[in-house]
Coordinates of C-alpha atoms in Angstrom, one line a residue:
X1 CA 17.8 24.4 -23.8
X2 CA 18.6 24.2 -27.5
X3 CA 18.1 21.2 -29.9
X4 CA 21.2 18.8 -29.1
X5 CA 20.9 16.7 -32.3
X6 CA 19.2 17.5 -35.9
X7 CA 19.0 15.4 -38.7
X8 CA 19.4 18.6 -41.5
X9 CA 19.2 16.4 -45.0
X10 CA 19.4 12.8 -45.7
X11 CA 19.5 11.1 -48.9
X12 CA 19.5 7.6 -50.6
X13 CA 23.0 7.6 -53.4
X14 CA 24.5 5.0 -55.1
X15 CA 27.0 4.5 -52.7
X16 CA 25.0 5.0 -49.9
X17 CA 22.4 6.4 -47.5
X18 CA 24.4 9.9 -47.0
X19 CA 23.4 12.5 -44.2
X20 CA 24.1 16.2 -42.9
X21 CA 23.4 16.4 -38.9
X22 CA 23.6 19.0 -36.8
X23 CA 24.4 18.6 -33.2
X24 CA 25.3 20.4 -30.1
X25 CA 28.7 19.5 -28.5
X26 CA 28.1 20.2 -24.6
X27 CA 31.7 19.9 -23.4
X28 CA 32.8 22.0 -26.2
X29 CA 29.8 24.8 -26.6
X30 CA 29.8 24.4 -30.1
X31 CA 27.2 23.3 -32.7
X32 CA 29.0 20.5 -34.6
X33 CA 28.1 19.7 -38.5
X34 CA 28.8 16.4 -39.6
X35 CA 28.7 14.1 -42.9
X36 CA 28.0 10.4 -42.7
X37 CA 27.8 7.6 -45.3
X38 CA 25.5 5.2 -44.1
X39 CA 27.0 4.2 -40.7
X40 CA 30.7 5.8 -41.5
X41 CA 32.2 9.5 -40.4
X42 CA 33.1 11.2 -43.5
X43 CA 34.1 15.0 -42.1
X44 CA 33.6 16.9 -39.4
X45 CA 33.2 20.5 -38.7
X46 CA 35.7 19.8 -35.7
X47 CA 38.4 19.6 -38.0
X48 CA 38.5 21.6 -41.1
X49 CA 42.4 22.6 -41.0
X50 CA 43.3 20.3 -43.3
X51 CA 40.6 20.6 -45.7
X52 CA 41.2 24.5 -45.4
X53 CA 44.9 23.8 -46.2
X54 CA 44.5 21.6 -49.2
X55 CA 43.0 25.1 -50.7
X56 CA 46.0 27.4 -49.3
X57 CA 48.9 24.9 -49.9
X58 CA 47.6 23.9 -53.2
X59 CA 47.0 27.5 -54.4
X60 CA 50.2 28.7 -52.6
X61 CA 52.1 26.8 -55.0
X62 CA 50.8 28.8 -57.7
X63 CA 52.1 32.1 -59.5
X64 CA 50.1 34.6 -61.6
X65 CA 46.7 36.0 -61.3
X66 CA 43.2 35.0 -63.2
X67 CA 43.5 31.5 -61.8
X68 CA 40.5 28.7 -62.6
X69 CA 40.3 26.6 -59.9
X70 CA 38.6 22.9 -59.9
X71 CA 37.4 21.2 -56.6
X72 CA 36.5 17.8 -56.4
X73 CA 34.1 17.1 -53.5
X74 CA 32.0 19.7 -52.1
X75 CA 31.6 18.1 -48.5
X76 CA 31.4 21.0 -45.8
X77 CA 32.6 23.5 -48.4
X78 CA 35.9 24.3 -45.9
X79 CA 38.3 24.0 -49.3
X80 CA 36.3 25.6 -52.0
X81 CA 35.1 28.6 -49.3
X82 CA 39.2 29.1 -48.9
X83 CA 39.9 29.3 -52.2
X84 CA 37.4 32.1 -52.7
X85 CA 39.4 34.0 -50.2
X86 CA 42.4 33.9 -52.5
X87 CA 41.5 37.0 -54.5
X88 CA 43.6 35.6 -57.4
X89 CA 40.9 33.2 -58.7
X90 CA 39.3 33.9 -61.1
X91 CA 36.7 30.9 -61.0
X92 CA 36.0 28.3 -59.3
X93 CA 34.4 25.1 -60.6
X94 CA 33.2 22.5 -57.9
X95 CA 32.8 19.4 -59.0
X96 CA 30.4 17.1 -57.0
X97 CA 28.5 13.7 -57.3
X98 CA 25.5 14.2 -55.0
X99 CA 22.9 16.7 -55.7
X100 CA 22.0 17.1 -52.6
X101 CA 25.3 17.9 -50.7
X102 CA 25.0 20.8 -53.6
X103 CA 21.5 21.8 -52.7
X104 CA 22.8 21.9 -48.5
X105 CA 25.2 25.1 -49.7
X106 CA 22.3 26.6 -52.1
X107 CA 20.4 26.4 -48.8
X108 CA 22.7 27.9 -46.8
X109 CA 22.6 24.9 -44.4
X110 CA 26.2 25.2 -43.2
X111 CA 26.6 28.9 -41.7
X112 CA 30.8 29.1 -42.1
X113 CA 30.2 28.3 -46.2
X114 CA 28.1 31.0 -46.3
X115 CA 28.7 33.3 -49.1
X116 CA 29.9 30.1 -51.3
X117 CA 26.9 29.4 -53.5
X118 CA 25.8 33.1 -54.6
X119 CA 29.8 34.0 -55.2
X120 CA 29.8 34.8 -58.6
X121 CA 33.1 33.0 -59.6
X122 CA 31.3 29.7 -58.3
X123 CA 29.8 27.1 -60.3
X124 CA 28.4 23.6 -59.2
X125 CA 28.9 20.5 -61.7
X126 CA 26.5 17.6 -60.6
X127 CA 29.3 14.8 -62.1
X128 CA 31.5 11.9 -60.9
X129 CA 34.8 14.1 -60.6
X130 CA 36.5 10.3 -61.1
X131 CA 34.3 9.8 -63.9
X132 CA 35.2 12.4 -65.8
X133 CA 38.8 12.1 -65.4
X134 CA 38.8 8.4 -66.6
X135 CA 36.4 9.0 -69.8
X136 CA 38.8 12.7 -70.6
X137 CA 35.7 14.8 -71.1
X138 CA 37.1 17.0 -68.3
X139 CA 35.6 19.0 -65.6
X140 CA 33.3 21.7 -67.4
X141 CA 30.7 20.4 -69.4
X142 CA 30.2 23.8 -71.4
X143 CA 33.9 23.5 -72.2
X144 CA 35.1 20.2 -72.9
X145 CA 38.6 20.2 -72.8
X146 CA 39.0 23.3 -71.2
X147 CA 42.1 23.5 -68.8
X148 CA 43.1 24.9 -65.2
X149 CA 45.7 26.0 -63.3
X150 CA 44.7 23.8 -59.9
X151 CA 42.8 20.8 -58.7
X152 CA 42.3 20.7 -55.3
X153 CA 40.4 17.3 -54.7
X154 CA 39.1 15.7 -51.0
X155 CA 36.6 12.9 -51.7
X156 CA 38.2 10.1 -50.9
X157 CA 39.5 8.9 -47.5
X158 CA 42.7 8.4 -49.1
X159 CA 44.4 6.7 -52.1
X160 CA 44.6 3.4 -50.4
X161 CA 40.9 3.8 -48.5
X162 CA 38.9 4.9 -51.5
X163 CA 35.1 5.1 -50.6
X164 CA 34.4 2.8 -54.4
X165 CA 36.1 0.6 -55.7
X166 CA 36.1 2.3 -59.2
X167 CA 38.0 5.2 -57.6
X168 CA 41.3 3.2 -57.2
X169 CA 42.7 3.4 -60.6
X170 CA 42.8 6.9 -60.6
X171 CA 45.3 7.0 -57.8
X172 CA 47.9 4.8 -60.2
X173 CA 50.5 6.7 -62.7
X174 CA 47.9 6.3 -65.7
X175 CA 44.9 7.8 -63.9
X176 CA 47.1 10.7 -62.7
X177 CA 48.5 11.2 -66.2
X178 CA 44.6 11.7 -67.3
X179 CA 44.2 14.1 -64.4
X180 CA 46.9 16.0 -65.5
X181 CA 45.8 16.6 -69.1
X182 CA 43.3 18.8 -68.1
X183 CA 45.6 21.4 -66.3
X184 CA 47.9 24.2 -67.7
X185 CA 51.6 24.0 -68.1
X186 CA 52.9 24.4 -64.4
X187 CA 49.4 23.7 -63.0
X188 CA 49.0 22.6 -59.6
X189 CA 47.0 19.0 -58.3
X190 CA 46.6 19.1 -54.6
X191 CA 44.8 16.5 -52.4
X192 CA 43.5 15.6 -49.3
X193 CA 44.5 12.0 -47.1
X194 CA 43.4 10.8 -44.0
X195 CA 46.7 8.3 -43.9
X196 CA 50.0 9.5 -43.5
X197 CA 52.0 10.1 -46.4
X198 CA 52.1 6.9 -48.3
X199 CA 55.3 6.4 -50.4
X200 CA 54.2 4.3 -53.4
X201 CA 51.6 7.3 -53.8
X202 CA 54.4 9.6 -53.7
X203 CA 55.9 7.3 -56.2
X204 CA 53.0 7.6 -58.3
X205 CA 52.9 11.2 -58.1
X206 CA 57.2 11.3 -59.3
X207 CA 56.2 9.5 -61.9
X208 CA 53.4 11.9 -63.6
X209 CA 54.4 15.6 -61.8
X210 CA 57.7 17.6 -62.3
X211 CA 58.1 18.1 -58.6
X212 CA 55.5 16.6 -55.6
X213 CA 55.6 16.6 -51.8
X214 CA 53.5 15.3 -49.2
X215 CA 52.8 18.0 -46.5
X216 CA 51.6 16.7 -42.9
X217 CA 48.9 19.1 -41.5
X218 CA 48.8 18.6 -37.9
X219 CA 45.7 19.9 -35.9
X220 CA 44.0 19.8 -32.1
X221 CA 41.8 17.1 -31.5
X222 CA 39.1 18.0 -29.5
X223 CA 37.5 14.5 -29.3
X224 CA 41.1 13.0 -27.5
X225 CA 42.6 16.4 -26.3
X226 CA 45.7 15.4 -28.1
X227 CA 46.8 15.8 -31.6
X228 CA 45.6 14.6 -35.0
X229 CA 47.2 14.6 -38.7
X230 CA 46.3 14.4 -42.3
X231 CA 48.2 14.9 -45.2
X232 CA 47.9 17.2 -47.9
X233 CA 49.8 16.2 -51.4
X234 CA 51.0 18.6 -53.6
X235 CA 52.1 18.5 -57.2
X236 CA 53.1 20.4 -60.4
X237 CA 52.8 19.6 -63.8

């Protein structure tokens, strides 16, 4: 019999003790990868459709080729690993607070992101994606200022269940109007919710983007042997 449960990586933040654990899911046959902040879920390998679909909805929306992509949160690596597979990006910038979750993908750690860290159109930034949006530095550090044509960002639970504080303003017509400074004419911010769609986001959203819709992604739950859904916003400059 196999190792049921393995503690992979673990490591004090400032937000928290956060872990990468592997275990075996008997009913279902499958080796399960999870995330955790201190006590609290934060993904699953059970459910990557949405996270995959904030990458194919949120480049979908895009025309033309040579695309630079931005992802906020590195997590699992489900979103950043799908945009790979769109051939027309160019590069792909992934923008993540927690060395460590960084150092699980250099380490090949999670086998279905394999491939994502020695892709040569891949580059880790060690930085506070909100951060960096709220001081207008922007996302590359060896270009400040430098634009793109998508941001596909999953960090926090949603724009009402942020996992700081400090994240909230960002969600608000100003902080989305600093987000959007940093992409091209036409350019595309997409982003992950655990909530249904929420309309004073969507209101926010209006108020910054030309056009915006909220896109429910419904998948199988495993855990209930019913149905789940997340949303998936996605708007255009």
């Amino acid at each position: 019999m196999g190792v049921r449960f393995e503690e992979l990586a673990w490591r004090e933040t400032p937000i928290g003790l956060i872990s990468l654990r592997r275990r075996r899911d008997p009913s279902l046959g499958v080796d399960v990868y999870e995330v955790k902040l201190d006590d609290e879920f934060l993904m699953s390998s059970l459910f990557p459709v949405a996270e995959i679909e904030l990458a194919r909805l949120g480049l979908a929306a895009l025309a033309g080729q040579d695309l630079d992509v931005v992802v906020g949160g590195l997590g699992l690596g489900y979103t950043a690993r799908t945009a790979l597979a769109d051939d027309r990006v160019a590069s792909l910038l992934v923008v993540e607070a927690i060395e460590d979750v960084i150092d699980w993908h250099r380490r090949e750690l999670l086998p279905f992101a394999a491939g994502l860290a020695a892709d040569p159109r891949t580059r880790f930034v060690r930085a506070d994606f909100f951060a960096v949006v709220a001081d207008g530095t922007g996302f590359d550090p060896r270009e400040p200022g430098r634009r793109f044509h998508a941001v596909l960002l999953d960090v926090d639970h949603s724009p009402r269940n942020v996992l700081h504080p400090r994240h909230a303003a960002f969600y608000t017509p100003d902080g989305l109007r600093r987000l959007a400074a940093h992409l091209h004419p036409d350019g595309v911010f997409a982003l992950w919710s655990d909530d249904p769609p929420d309309p004073g986001f969507e209101e926010a959203l209006a108020a910054v983007f030309r056009t915006a819709r909220a896109h429910v992604v419904p998948f199988a739950n495993p855990l209930t042997g019913g149905e789940s859904a997340n949303t998936v916003y996605v708007a255009r400059r």
